[in-house]
CSV table of C-alpha atoms in Angstrom, one decimal:
chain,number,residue,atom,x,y,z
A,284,UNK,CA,65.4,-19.9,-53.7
A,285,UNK,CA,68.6,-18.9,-52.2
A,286,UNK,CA,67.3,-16.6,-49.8
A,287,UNK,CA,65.2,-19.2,-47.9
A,288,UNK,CA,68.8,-21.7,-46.7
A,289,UNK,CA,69.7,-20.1,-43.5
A,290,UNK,CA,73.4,-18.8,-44.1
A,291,UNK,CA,75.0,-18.7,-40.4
A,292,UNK,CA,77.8,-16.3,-41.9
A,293,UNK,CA,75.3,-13.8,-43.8
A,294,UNK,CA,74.1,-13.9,-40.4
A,295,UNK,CA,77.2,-12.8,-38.3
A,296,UNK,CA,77.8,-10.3,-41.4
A,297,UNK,CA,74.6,-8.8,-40.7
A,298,UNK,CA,75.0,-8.1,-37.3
A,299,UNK,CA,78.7,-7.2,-38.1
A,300,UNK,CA,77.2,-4.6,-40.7
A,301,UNK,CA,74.1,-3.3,-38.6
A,302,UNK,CA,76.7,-2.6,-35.8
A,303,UNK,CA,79.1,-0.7,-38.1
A,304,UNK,CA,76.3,1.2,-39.9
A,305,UNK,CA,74.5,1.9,-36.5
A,306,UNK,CA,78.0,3.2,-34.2
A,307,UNK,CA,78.6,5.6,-37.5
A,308,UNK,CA,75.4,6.8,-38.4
A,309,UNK,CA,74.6,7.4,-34.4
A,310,UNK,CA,77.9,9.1,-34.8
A,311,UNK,CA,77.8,10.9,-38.2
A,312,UNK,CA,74.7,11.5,-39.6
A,313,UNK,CA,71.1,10.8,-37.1
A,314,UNK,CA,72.5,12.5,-33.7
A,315,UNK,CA,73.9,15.6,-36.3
A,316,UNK,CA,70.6,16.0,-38.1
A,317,UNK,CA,68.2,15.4,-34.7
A,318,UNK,CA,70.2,17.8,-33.2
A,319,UNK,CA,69.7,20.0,-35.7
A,320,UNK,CA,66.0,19.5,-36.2
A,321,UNK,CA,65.4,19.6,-32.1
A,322,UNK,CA,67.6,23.3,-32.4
A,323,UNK,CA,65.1,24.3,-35.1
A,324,UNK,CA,62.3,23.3,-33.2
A,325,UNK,CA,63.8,25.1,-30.1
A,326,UNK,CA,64.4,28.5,-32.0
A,327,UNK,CA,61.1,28.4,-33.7
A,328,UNK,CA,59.5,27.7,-30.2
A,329,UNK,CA,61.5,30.8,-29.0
A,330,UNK,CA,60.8,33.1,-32.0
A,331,UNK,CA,57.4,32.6,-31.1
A,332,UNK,CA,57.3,32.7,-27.8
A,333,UNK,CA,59.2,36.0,-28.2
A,334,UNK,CA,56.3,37.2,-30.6
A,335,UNK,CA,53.7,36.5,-28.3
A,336,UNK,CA,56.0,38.7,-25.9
A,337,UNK,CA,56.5,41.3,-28.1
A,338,UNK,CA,52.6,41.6,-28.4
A,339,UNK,CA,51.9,41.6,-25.1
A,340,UNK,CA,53.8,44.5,-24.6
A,341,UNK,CA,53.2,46.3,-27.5
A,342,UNK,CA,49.1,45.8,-26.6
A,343,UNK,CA,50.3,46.6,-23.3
A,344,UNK,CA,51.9,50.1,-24.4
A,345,UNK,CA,49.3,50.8,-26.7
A,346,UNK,CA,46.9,50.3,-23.7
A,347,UNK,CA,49.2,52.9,-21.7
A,348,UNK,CA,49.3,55.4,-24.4
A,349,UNK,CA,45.9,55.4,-24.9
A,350,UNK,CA,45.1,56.0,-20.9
A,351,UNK,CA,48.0,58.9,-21.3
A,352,UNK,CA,46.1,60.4,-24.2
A,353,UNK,CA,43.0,60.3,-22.4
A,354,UNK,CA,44.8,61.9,-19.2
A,355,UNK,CA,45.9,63.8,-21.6
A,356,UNK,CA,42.7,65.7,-23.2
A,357,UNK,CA,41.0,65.6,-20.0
A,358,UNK,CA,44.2,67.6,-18.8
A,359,UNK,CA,43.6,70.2,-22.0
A,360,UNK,CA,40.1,70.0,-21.2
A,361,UNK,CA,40.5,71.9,-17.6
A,362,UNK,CA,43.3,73.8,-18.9
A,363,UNK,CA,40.5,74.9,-21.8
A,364,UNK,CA,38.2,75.4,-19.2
A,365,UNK,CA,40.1,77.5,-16.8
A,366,UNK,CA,40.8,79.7,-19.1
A,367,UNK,CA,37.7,80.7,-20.0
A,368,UNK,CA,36.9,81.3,-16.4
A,369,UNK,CA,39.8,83.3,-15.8
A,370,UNK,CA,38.6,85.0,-19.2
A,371,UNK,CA,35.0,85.5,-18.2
A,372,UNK,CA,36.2,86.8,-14.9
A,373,UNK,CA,38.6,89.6,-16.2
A,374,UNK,CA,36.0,91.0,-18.4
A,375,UNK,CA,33.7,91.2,-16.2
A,376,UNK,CA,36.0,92.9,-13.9
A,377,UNK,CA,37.4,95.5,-16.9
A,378,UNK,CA,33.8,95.7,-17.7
A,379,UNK,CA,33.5,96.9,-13.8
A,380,UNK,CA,36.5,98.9,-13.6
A,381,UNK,CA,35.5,100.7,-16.7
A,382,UNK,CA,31.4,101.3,-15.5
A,383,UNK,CA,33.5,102.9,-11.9
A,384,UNK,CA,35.7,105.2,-14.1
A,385,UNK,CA,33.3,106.5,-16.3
A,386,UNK,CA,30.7,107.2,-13.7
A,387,UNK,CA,33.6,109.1,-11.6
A,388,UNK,CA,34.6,110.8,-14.8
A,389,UNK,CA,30.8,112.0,-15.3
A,390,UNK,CA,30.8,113.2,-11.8
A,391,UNK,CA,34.2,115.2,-11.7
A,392,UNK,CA,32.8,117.0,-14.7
A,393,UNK,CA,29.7,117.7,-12.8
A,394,UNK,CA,31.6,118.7,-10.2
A,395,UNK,CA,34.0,121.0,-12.5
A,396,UNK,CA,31.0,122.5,-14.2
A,397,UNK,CA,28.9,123.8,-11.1
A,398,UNK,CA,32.4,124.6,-9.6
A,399,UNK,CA,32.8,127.1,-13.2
A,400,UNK,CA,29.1,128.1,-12.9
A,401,UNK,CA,29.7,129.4,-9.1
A,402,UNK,CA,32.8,130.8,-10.1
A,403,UNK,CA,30.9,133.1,-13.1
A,404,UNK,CA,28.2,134.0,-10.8
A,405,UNK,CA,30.1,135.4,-8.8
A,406,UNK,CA,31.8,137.1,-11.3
A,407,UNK,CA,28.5,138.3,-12.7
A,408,UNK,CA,27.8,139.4,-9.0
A,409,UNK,CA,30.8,141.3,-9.1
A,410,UNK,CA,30.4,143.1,-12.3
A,411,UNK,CA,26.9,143.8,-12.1
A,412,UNK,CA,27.7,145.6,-8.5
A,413,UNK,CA,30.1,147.4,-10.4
A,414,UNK,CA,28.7,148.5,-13.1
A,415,UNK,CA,25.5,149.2,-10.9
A,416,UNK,CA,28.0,151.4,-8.9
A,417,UNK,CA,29.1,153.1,-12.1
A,418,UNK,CA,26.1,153.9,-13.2
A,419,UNK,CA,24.7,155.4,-10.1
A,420,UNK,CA,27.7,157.4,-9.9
A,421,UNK,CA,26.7,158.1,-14.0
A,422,UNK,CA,23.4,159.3,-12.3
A,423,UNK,CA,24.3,161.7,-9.9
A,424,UNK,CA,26.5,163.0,-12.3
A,425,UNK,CA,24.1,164.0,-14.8
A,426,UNK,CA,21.0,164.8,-14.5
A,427,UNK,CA,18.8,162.0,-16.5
A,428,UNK,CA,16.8,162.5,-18.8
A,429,UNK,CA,14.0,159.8,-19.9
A,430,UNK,CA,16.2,159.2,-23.8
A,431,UNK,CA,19.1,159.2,-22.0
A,432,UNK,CA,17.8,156.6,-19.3
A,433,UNK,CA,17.0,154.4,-22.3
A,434,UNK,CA,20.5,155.1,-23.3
A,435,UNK,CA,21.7,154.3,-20.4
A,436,UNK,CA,19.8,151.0,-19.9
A,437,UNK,CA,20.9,149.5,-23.1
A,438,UNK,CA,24.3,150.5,-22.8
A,439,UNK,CA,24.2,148.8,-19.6
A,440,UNK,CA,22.5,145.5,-21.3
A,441,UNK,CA,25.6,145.5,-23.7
A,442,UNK,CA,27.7,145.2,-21.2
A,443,UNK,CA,26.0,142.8,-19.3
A,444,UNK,CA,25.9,140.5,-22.4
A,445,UNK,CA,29.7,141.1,-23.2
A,446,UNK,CA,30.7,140.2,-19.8
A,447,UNK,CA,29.0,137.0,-19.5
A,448,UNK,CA,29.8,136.4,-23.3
A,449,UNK,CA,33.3,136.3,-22.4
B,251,UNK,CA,67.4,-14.7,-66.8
B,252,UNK,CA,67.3,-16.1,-63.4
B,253,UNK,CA,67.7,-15.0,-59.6
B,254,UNK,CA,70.9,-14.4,-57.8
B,255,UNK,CA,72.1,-16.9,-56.3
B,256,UNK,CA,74.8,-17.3,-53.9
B,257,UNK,CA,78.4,-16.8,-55.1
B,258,UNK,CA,81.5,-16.8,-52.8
B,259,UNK,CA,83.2,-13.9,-54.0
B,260,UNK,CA,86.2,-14.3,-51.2
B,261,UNK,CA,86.8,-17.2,-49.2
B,262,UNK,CA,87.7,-16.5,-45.7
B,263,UNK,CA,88.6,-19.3,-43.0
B,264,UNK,CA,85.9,-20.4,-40.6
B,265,UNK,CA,85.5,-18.8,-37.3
B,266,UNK,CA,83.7,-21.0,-34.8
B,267,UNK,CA,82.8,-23.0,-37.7
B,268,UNK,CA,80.9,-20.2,-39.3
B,269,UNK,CA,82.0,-19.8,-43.1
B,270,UNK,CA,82.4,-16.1,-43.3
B,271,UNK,CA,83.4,-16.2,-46.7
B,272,UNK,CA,82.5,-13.2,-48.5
B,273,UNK,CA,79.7,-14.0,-50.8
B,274,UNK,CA,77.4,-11.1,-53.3
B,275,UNK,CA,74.9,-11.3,-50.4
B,276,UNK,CA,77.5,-10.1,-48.1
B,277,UNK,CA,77.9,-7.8,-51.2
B,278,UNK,CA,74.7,-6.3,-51.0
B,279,UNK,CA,74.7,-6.4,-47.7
B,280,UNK,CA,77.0,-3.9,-47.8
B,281,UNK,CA,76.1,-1.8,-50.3
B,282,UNK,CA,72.9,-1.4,-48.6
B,283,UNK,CA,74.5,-0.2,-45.2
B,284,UNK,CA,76.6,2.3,-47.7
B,285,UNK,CA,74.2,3.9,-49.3
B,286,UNK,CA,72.0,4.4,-46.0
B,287,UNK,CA,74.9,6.4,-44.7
B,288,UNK,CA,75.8,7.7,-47.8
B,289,UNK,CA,72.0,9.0,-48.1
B,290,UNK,CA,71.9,10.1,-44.3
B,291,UNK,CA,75.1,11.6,-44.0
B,292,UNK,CA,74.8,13.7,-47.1
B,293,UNK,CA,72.0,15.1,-45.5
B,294,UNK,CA,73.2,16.0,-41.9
B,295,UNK,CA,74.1,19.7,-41.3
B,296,UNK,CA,77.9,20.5,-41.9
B,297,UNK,CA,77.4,24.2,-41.0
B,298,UNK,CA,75.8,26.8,-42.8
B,299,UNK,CA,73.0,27.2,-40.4
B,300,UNK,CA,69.8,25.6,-39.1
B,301,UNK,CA,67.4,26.2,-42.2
B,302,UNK,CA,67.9,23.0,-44.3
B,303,UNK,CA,68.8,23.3,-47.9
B,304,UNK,CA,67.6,21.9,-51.0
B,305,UNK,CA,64.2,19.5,-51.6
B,306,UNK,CA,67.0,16.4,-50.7
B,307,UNK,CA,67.6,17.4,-47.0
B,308,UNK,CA,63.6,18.5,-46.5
B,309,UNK,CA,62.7,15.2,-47.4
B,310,UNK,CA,65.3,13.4,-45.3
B,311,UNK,CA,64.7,15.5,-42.3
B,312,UNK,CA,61.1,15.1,-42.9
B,313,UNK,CA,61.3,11.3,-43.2
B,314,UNK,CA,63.1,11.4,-39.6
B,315,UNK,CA,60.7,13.8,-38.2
B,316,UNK,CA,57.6,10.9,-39.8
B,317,UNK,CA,59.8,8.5,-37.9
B,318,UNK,CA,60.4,10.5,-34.8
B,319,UNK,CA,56.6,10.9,-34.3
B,320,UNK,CA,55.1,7.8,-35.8
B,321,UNK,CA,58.1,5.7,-34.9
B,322,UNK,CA,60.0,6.7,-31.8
B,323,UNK,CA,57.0,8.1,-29.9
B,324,UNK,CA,54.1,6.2,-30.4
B,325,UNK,CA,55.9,2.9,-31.0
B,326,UNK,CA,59.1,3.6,-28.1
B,327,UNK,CA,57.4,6.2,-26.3
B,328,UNK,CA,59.0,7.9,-23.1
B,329,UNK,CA,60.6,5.3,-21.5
B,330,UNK,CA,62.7,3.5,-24.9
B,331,UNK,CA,62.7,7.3,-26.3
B,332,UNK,CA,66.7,6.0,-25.6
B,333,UNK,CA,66.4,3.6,-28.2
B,334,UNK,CA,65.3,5.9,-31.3
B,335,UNK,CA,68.9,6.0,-32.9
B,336,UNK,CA,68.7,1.7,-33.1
B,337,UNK,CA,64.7,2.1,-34.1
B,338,UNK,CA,66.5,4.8,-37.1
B,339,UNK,CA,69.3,2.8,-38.6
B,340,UNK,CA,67.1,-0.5,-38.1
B,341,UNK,CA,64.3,1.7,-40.8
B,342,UNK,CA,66.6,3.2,-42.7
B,343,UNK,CA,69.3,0.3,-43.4
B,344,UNK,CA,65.8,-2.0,-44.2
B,345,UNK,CA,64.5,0.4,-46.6
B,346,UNK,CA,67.5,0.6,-48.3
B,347,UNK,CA,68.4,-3.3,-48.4
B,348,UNK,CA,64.4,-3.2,-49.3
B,349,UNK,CA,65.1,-1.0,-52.4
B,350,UNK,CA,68.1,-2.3,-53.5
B,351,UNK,CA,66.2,-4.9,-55.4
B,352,UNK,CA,63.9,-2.5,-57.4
B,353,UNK,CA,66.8,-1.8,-59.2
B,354,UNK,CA,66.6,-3.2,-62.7
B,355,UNK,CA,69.4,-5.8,-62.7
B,356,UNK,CA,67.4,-8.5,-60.9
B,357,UNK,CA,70.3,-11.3,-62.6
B,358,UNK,CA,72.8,-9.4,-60.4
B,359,UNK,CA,71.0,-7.3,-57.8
B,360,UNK,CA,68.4,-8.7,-55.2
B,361,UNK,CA,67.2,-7.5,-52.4
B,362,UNK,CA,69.8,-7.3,-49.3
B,363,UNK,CA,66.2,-8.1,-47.0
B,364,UNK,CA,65.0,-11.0,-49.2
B,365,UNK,CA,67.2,-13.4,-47.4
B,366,UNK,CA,66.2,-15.4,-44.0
B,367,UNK,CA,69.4,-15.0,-42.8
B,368,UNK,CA,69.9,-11.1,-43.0
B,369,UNK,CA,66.1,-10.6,-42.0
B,370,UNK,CA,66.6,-13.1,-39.1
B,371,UNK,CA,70.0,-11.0,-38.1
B,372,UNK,CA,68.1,-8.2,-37.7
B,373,UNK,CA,65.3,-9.9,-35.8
B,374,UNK,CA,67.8,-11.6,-33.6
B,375,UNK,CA,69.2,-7.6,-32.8
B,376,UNK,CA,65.3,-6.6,-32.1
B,377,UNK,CA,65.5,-9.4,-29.5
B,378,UNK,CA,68.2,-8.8,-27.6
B,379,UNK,CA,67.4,-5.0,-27.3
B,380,UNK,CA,64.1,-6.1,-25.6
B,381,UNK,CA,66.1,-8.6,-23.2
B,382,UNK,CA,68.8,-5.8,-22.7
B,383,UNK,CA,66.1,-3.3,-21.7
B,384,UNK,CA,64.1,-6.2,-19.3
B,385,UNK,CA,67.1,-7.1,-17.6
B,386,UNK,CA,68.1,-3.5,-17.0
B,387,UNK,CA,64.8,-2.2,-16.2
B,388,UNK,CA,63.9,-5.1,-14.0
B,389,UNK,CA,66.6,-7.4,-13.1
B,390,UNK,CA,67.2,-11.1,-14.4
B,391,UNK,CA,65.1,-12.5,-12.1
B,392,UNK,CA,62.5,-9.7,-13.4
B,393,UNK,CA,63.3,-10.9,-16.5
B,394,UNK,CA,62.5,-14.4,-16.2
B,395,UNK,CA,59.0,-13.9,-14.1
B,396,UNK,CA,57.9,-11.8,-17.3
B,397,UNK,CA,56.9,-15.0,-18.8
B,398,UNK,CA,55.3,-16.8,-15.5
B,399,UNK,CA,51.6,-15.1,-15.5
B,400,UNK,CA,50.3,-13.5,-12.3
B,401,UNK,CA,47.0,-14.3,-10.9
B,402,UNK,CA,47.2,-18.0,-12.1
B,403,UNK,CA,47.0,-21.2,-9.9
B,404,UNK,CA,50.6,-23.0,-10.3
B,405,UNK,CA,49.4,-26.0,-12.5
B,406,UNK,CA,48.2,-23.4,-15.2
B,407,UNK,CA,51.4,-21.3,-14.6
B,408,UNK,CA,53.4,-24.3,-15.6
B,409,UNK,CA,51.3,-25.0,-18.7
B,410,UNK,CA,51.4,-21.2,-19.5
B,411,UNK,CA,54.8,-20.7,-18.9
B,412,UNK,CA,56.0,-22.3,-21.9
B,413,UNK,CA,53.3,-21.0,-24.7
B,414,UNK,CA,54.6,-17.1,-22.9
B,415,UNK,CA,58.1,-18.3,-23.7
B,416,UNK,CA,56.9,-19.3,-27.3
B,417,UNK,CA,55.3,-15.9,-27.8
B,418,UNK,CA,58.0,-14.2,-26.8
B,419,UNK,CA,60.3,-16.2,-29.1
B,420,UNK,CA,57.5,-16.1,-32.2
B,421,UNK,CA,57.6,-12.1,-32.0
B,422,UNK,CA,61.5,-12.4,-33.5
B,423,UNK,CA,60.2,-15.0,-35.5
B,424,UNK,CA,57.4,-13.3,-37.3
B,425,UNK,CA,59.8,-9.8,-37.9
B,426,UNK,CA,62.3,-12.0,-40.0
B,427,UNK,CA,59.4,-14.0,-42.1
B,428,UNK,CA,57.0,-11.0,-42.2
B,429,UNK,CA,59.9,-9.3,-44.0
B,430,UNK,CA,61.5,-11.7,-45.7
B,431,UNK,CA,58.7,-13.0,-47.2
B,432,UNK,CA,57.3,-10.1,-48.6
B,433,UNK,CA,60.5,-8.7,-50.1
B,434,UNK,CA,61.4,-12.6,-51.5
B,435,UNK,CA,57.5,-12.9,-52.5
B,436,UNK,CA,57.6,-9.3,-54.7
B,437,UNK,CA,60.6,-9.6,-56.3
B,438,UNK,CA,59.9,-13.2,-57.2
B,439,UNK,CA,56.6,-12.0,-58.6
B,440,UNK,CA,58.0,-9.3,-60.6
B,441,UNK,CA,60.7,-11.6,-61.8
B,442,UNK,CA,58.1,-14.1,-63.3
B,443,UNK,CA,56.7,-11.6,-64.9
B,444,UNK,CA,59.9,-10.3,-66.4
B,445,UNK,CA,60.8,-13.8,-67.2
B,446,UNK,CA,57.1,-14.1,-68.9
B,447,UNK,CA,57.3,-11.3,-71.2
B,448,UNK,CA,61.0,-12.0,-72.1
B,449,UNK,CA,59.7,-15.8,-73.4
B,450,UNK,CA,56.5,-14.6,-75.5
B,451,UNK,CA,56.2,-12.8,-78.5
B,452,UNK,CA,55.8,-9.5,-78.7
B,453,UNK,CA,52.7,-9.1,-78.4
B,454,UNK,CA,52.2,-11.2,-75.9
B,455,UNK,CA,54.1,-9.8,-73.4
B,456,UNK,CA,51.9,-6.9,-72.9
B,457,UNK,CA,49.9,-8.7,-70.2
B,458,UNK,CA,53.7,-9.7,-68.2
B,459,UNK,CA,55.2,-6.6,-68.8
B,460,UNK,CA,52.4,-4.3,-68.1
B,461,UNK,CA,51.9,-6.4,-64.7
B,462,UNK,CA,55.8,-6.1,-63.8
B,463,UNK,CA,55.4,-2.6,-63.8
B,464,UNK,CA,52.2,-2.4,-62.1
B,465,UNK,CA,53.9,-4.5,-59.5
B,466,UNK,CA,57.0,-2.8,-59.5
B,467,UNK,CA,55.0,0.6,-58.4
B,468,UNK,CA,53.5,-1.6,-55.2
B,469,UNK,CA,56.3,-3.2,-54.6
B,470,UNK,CA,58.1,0.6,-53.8
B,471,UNK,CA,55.3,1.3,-51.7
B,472,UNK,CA,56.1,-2.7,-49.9
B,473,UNK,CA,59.4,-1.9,-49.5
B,474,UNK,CA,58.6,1.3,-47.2
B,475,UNK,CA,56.1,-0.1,-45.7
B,476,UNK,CA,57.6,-3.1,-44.7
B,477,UNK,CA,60.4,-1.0,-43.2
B,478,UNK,CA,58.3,0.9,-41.3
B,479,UNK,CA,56.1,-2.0,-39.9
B,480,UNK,CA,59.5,-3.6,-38.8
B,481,UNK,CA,61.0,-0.7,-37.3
B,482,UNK,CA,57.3,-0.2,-35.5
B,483,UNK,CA,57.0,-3.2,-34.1
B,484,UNK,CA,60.7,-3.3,-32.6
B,485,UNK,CA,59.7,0.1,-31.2
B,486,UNK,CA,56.6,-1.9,-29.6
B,487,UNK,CA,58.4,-4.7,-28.1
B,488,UNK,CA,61.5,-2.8,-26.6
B,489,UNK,CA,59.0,-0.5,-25.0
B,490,UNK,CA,56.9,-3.4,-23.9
B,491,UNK,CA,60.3,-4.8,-22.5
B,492,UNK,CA,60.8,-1.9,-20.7
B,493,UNK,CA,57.3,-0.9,-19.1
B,494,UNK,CA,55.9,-5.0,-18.4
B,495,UNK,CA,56.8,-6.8,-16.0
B,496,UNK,CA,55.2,-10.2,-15.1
């Protein structure tokens, strides 16, 4: 067996070889592709890390949103709220200021009617001295007799009951 | 059929009265350092962006990463992490060298591994990457009281000293014959096999043939592991070389 004789040249040739193959594959080919891999590895390590980033701000803008919403609707809710007080309170004051006009309507037409009712009394009172004055100077005039006092009477009924008709 | 043997293919004048003559293990040696860069280079990024392309770069890139956490971490750890590129090409040019002799040409193709002297190379390279790291970590003299034990009385210092020395040297020792002897041993066993069925009759060789493939399958798995056990266990020692001291 050839392989077991110690061959001092095969020997230098090795080292010879090793040395050549180690200088270019250092150079050409293990140092490229480490580099390579360990650049990988890096932007892996910094796509990730950016991910985790990414969700922790997205979470943390989501969080925000959220606490904005709810600011939000509790915002509505006093606007909502408000309103309906403000509501409440302007009917109930129409609903006053209406009860205050109509009860001073009701009482100027109270106060217009006995006003027209004193006015046509005295009206009354004035035609009723006049006609009272007519028809005593009717009296003296003539001399009554008891048909023609009737006469008279109803005469001066008719005339009552046109006047105050009118 | 028979194993390759060694055939100068170019002669080349001694240097230092080493022949380096260029033989077919030379050969091989080569090939399997050209196909490791040919395999790993094909596979670095030329552009065209970080997200790898095409099942043949996942599987190189995720061989490295394997290696990178199994390997370079566990086995270098923080203070060798320096180290990882020699820890790479020493996996990657053994694996290759490993599988160079599962091709099915075994008269003309052997394993680049399955000799002492190319395993030994390589352990001899593990070696002085732990003394380079020692002596730069801690110093020559550092160096040198890493294999005097602390704590001892001086008498059993002395007779320690030397068995520490031994260790050290057997860790080298143990790499190269660990890997030659599995790569050697497996194709060997495969080749008897081979060798077998191509001598019987026909149906005889069901038994040697069925069994070379059978032991072809393990010896794939062999041939990775034995990488990665090697390239491990340098990992181990140069880190060791770099934390210990005494």
């Amino acid at each position: 067996m050839d392989g077991m004789h110690f061959d001092a040249g095969l020997f230098v040739w090795t080292l010879i070889t090793f040395g050549i193959l180690f200088g270019l594959l250092a150079r050409f080919a293990l140092r490229p592709i480490r580099r390579l891999m360990q650049e990988r590895e890096d932007s892996i390590r910094s796509a990730l890390d950016g991910a985790a980033k990414a969700r922790d701000e997205a979470e943390k803008m989501r969080a925000e949103s959220e606490e904005r919403i709810a600011a939000a609707r509790e915002d509505v809710r006093k606007i909502i709220e408000d309103g309906e007080r403000i509501a409440a309170n302007m009917r109930k004051e129409a609903a006053r200021a209406a009860a205050g006009d109509a009860a001073r309507l009701v009482e100027e037409a109270r106060a217009d009617i006995e006003k027209e009712t004193r006015r046509g009394l005295d009206e009354l009172k004035g035609v009723v001295a006049n006609l009272s004055l007519r028809v005593s100077r009717q009296i003296l005039r003539d001399e009554l007799s008891p048909e023609r006092h009737a006469e008279l009477a109803d005469q001066f009924i008719e005339r009552l009951k046109k006047t105050h008709g009118n | 059929m028979h194993e390759v043997g060694r055939r100068v293919l170019f002669h080349l004048p001694p240097v230092l009265g080493i022949d380096l003559s260029i033989t077919n293990e030379v050969l091989l040696l080569w090939a399997a350092a050209a196909v490791t860069f040919a395999v790993l280079f094909a596979a670095a990024p030329r552009g065209g962006g970080a997200v790898p392309r095409g099942a043949f770069r996942n599987m190189v890139e995720g061989l490295i990463e394997y290696l990178d956490r199994e390997v370079v971490k566990s086995g270098l750890g923080h203070e060798a992490a320096g180290w990882a590129w020699f820890v790479m090409t020493l996996f990657f040019f053994i694996l290759f060298g490993n599988l160079l002799g599962m091709l099915p040409a075994p008269s003309v193709i052997k394993s680049a591994t399955a000799s002492i002297s190319v395993t030994s190379a390589l352990a001899f390279l593990v070696l002085s990457a732990t003394v380079c790291v020692s002596v730069g970590r801690h110093g020559p003299g550092g160096f040198f009281m890493k294999f005097i034990p602390a704590g001892l009385p001086k008498w059993v210092a002395a007779l320690a000293t030397p068995i520490e020395v031994l260790s050290w040297l057997a860790r080298p020792l143990s790499l190269a014959i660990r890997l030659f002897a599995n790569m050697a041993a497996g194709h060997a066993l495969i080749l008897v096999f081979v060798l077998l069925a191509s001598q019987a009759r026909w149906f005889e060789s069901a038994f040697p043939l069925s069994s070379a493939v059978l032991m072809s399958g393990f010896e794939l798995f062999v041939c990775f592991i034995q990488a990665f056990i090697f390239a491990l266990l340098a990992g181990i020692y140069i880190r060791e070389a770099a934390e210990a001291r005494g």
